[in-house]
Amino acid sequence: MAETITLGKALNHGLRRSLEENDKVVIMGEDVGKLGGVFRITDGLQKDFGEDRVIDTPLAEAGIIGTAVGLAIRGYRPVCEIQFDGFVFPAYNQIVAQVAKMFYRSKGNVRLPIVIRIPFGGGIGAVEHHSESPEAYFAHTPGLKVVSCSNPSDAYTMIQQAITSDDPVVFFEPKRRYWEKGDVELGADLSGADPLHAARVARVGGDATLIAYGPMVRTALDAATAAAEDGRNLEVIDLRSLSPVDYETIYASVRKTGRAVVVHEAPGNIGLGAELAARISEQCFYSLEAPVLRVTGYDIPYPAARMEEEYLPDLDRVLDAVDRSFGW
Amino acid sequence: MAETITLGKALNHGLRRSLEENDKVVIMGEDVGKLGGVFRITDGLQKDFGEDRVIDTPLAEAGIIGTAVGLAIRGYRPVCEIQFDGFVFPAYNQIVAQVAKMFYRSKGNVRLPIVIRIPFGGGIGAVEHHSESPEAYFAHTPGLKVVSCSNPSDAYTMIQQAITSDDPVVFFEPKRRYWEKGDVELGADLSGADPLHAARVARVGGDATLIAYGPMVRTALDAATAAAEDGRNLEVIDLRSLSPVDYETIYASVRKTGRAVVVHEAPGNIGLGAELAARISEQCFYSLEAPVLRVTGYDIPYPAARMEEEYLPDLDRVLDAVDRSFGW
Amino acid sequence: MANGVSDVGADAPAGGFVQLLTPDGERRESVTTADGTTYSVDFTDEEYRGLYHDLVTVRRLDAEATALQRQGELGIWASLLGQEAAQVGSGRALRPQDMAFPTYREHGVLYTRGIDPIMPFGLFRGVDQGGWDANEHRFNGYTIVIGSQTLHATGYAMGVTMDGKTGTPDGEAVIAYFGDGATSQGEVNEAFVWAGVFNAPMVFFCQNNQYAISEPLERQTRIPLYRRAAGFGFPGVRIDGNDVLASYAVTRSALDNARNGQGPTLIEAYTYRMGAHTSSDDPTRYRIASEVESWKAKDPISRLRAFLTKQQMAGDEFFAAVDESAKTLALDLRERVLAMPDPQPVTMFDHVYPHGSPEVDAQRARFADYHASFEGSDH
Amino acid sequence: MANGVSDVGADAPAGGFVQLLTPDGERRESVTTADGTTYSVDFTDEEYRGLYHDLVTVRRLDAEATALQRQGELGIWASLLGQEAAQVGSGRALRPQDMAFPTYREHGVLYTRGIDPIMPFGLFRGVDQGGWDANEHRFNGYTIVIGSQTLHATGYAMGVTMDGKTGTPDGEAVIAYFGDGATSQGEVNEAFVWAGVFNAPMVFFCQNNQYAISEPLERQTRIPLYRRAAGFGFPGVRIDGNDVLASYAVTRSALDNARNGQGPTLIEAYTYRMGAHTSSDDPTRYRIASEVESWKAKDPISRLRAFLTKQQMAGDEFFAAVDESAKTLALDLRERVLAMPDPQPVTMFDHVYPHGSPEVDAQRARFADYHASFEGSDH
Ligand SMILES: Cc1ncc(C[n+]2csc(CCOP(=O)(O)OP(=O)(O)O)c2C)c(N)n1
Ligand SMILES: Cc1ncc(C[n+]2csc(CCOP(=O)(O)OP(=O)(O)O)c2C)c(N)n1
Ligand SMILES: [Mg+2]
Ligand SMILES: [Mg+2]
């Protein structure tokens, strides 16, 4: 039965279902218990599944991920919540040197089916460290899979797929979209869903390709709607998987449109957009009418809240880039 | 007086001169004292400058960088040694959330003239965590400057420039080149040197542009020599600064040659090469005869030593890419 | 080196704490801890009244900030309600040459340093991220990433030693503030390691307000926090964090030990966060009203007021005057907060690097051009 | 909870340690620590001889590895020379169901688990990075990043509790190995926090071999390391790490406490790294010969040999047989190490992800094509 629920609630449902279906699934993090997390994504889960399944941990991110590694070796499937993007760095060592590498190091003998949930991105008027987009740090790291959902339905299925997967998955949640609603088929069989690592054409169009993920998919779709009024028919691709990227879907689109604009909140320099631009430039060399353009955060620390609207890519900046592409 | 010394010794001389010229300069790290560091880069410095200037620290990288921040606030100029590339991650939180941001956070009131020295890269037959190339993790971070030297002369001047600079600098040292020799003008006035953030055309050529940094500059130069025998005249650019990158030098070269190949050891996916390819593709769109190609480490964890030769970009792989560029 | 477990007040947790002023306003002359250290204060009437003044003022300013947040004038506020004594006592114990490293909640310490209380409001309003000069104010920037500042403080304290500014009564000392939750962070424990090894002239001041957001103390430790220090080779003392006199006496003593070259001390100020973690938090989800109620009886201000009254050091007139002056300050603060200009967006490109960057400059220029292109349009 | 400072042997560091066998081979019946715990062992003659056999064997294998490294057959070797008693004693104390988390130096523990000693040689030769199944061997992969494995062990131990495998004499326990230097890492201290809070069934076994590469103990702490535990709310005991009996007795007791639900213990095994840190190290740069010499007198093997001799449990014939069997094993090891095949380069693309990745597959394919293009050429 399809229900119209928020993205946050969809994640909550997905986590609940995962806890129900496999008693090795445990949730751990700061304030995930009684409080249900600062964004209430784990609301009610400790009450229903107990303190052994939904674990309020000491305040130390390396500890959260490091003990999750041990639990995973023991056969558990930990789902770790990092409270905000900017607080993942104390755990960085455990993530890149252990989580990402243990399967390789052990020649496939030790699997770490760990999911690391990170609410990310800006737009909520927060103080420093609460609005960052650190996905490139993880996507650059072999051994990690990195995904991001953009809407309630994907949130619901993708979190379950991530938990079911034996790959370690860094799961980026677009925090400013937690409250946006959409239809979700609760209880639907996952086998019917798109695979976790498939991109999706979120809007079909022929004139140019917008590529986005997480919070920027909405922005890209809005831009496409606005562009349609000007008679430009934009295709919008929701990456969904940031590592690996589903390039075939992208190439097919760009070969069709001849123009591509990548949008993300993270600083541009060596961001995901750089890789996309580099690949598209190489693989669609003879199809491109204009260089791949990027609309991203600037190469500065995330600014104070009262400037973030000007920092974040928005509809206008996306349309401006589309214009520039056509003006090439 | 020019002397022919190794890159490692050049760094040692540069550090020594920095300690002499400014008594606020302190060196800190694991084993930097009596041992002179595991690569002997700080050899003899504690003996000559004392335990207060060359500090053997407890074994904790976050502690090294975190206390360096405090020392910098106090007016010191800490030069921190991270023993190997793969051991910088426990300090990642301090580096990206504190070192990179304090100047911004304080509206320019608090400067952190910290240098973080990291021997990086592979090719020395080491065990896991001792051969990594984590530069993209830092270059993607606004607020940090990131450089890498490729030869003894640059090593000598760049380390001094980095220490003199008030910007926080992550200084990547090509460990497999520590023992390679070159002429160094010891005691030369730094004002005559190339600025820290300028790239350098290491070899002039007109047919294609090879872009490299750190350990791969030697490889690129060797490839250029080999290509010359085949009648191809390659230009080689030594980036020197990885963030910011001196793009003007690169664009000028690529506009001239029409072809570019970027070489680095780090995994390709969202590596520095991605950004270079993206920028060149955009800025030299009408000059490029072929897409920018990349020769990089694979997107896998750094492999066991007996496979590293096949993992690392070498002369053949560079030449192969040059061939592919011409074959486009 | 022994832990400072003191005689047990009626309201003390198991293991006791140093208390010089009971919740009823009874003054204990002095307290001697198990390791033989005697703590006391020797204040003039004027000084006692000064402390009261501070406590009331910082609470009033805090209340104003809470109100401003509710009215949408601040993005968020981290209230110190209930922790005034810990902050004012320790803050007043600092000598001018000392350096403080706060978290995001030390508005009371900031006030005792004589700093304009508006200083951190840019951060909470979202117009900047602090933006002050740590050295000018002898007060570091607010640090949001839990625990990181303890290492900064330790490094700074190492610098004090290297500068030869310890070993005498007018040496310098450093204080690092952090919460009960922070004690679990690796970085904080590394700061303990460093401080021990380098005998750093510093005081680790932990305000144990019983919660790290929703998590009660037992999620961070199974023994009292002050005992952590012994494991690293320096003394730990627990104080009644709601007693401004104990906070002053023990902090002053620890700072003086530090400046005299005797190394670090950990102080656990046993207190309670009476309000929400921040304005974004809903504490009813994780704690019961009766708990909060029971802590009201230990209020830091009412006990000092009772003491002043009993000792006839102050009467209604004084109390009213203090309230009035606090109110004036608060309303002035409010006005100035409301008047804070929004930053020019283009300033977000400032102060990325001391020596600048061609890349940032180029982005700034493109940003300016882009926005100029909207001039006159309805954007 | 009190720290286990025991009676002081002639060669004990200040504060004492648990010693059941003196350097001269004198047996103490039992040792009772300050907290009232009595440690002893109750071995048969055969078991004593077995311990001797283990000690000699692991030393001999280690020597063979050192030689292999010198001959260029290993890229690096981390020798356990001097630490045999700490490793064999604690390793033998493990019950089959227990799980061990080593660093890179626990070849002796590995041997006592009944694992083929060649297992870690792939790593040191550079043909792989370990590559074994942690659960199959109840022995985790060697961990090179200092301290990280202590958190893994703690999480694993939490899982043991969650599985209901504690609280009985045949419950499971977990042991984490680490060095003196590791105690400074934040992650190790976080493991202490976690273990305390979750009452994890585990033993933290710190081999204090006096050095972290070149840095002596005082760069990590100003008090004995075993005392760290008290700050986190669990017991810490120091043992004579060169005494295999003390190592066995105290580890066995701590493991049994853990499996019985009594939570974690920290054991500091006071020992000495007789060789270089690794084969890449040059210890003459940072320590004097006389120090090494003084530790030779405390050798873990010679004291057990003296004991066996005095007790007439063994004679020359036995000792010769042990040497012979160790030598045979070592030569067999050598042969098998030399026979280790180099890995096929293309296998570097294996085991990146359990579910694979189209990207890695594509790179593998291009790699194979590229290398095939050289076939027949002189590349
Ligand atoms: C590294 C990190 N992780 C998580 C957070 C989110 N966070 C902010 S305050 C807080 C609780 C802090 O508790 P405590 O140290 O007791 O200080 P208090 O707020 O109670 O004063 C948390 C988890 C953070 N700021 N930094
Ligand atoms: C995080 C990290 N930093 C640095 C190193 C380099 N390193 C390898 S061993 C070692 C010293 C370890 O000392 P200790 O913990 O005492 O163990 P020991 O080698 O003496 O057994 C260092 C610094 C590392 N492996 N990991
Ligand atoms: Mg708290
Ligand atoms: Mg050691």
mmCIF file of N, CA, C and O in Angstrom, chain D residues 7 21 183 323 362 364:
data_model
loop_
_atom_site.group_PDB
_atom_site.id
_atom_site.type_symbol
_atom_site.label_atom_id
_atom_site.label_comp_id
_atom_site.label_asym_id
_atom_site.label_seq_id
_atom_site.Cartn_x
_atom_site.Cartn_y
_atom_site.Cartn_z
ATOM 1 N N ASP D 7 53.478 -7.834 45.269
ATOM 2 C CA ASP D 7 54.761 -7.831 45.943
ATOM 3 C C ASP D 7 55.864 -7.633 44.911
ATOM 4 O O ASP D 7 55.759 -8.036 43.759
ATOM 5 N N LEU D 21 57.754 -16.738 38.529
ATOM 6 C CA LEU D 21 59.021 -17.405 38.234
ATOM 7 C C LEU D 21 60.089 -16.323 38.112
ATOM 8 O O LEU D 21 60.001 -15.457 37.233
ATOM 9 N N THR D 183 48.954 2.837 23.694
ATOM 10 C CA THR D 183 48.095 3.374 24.766
ATOM 11 C C THR D 183 47.837 4.868 24.596
ATOM 12 O O THR D 183 46.919 5.397 25.219
ATOM 13 N N ASP D 323 65.155 -28.221 20.968
ATOM 14 C CA ASP D 323 65.894 -27.417 19.985
ATOM 15 C C ASP D 323 65.809 -28.050 18.603
ATOM 16 O O ASP D 323 65.626 -27.353 17.599
ATOM 17 N N ALA D 362 35.849 -3.592 -14.919
ATOM 18 C CA ALA D 362 36.323 -2.962 -16.154
ATOM 19 C C ALA D 362 37.819 -2.713 -16.077
ATOM 20 O O ALA D 362 38.554 -2.931 -17.046
ATOM 21 N N ARG D 364 39.953 -4.353 -14.268
ATOM 22 C CA ARG D 364 40.626 -5.654 -14.362
ATOM 23 C C ARG D 364 40.740 -6.099 -15.821
ATOM 24 O O ARG D 364 41.799 -6.537 -16.266
#
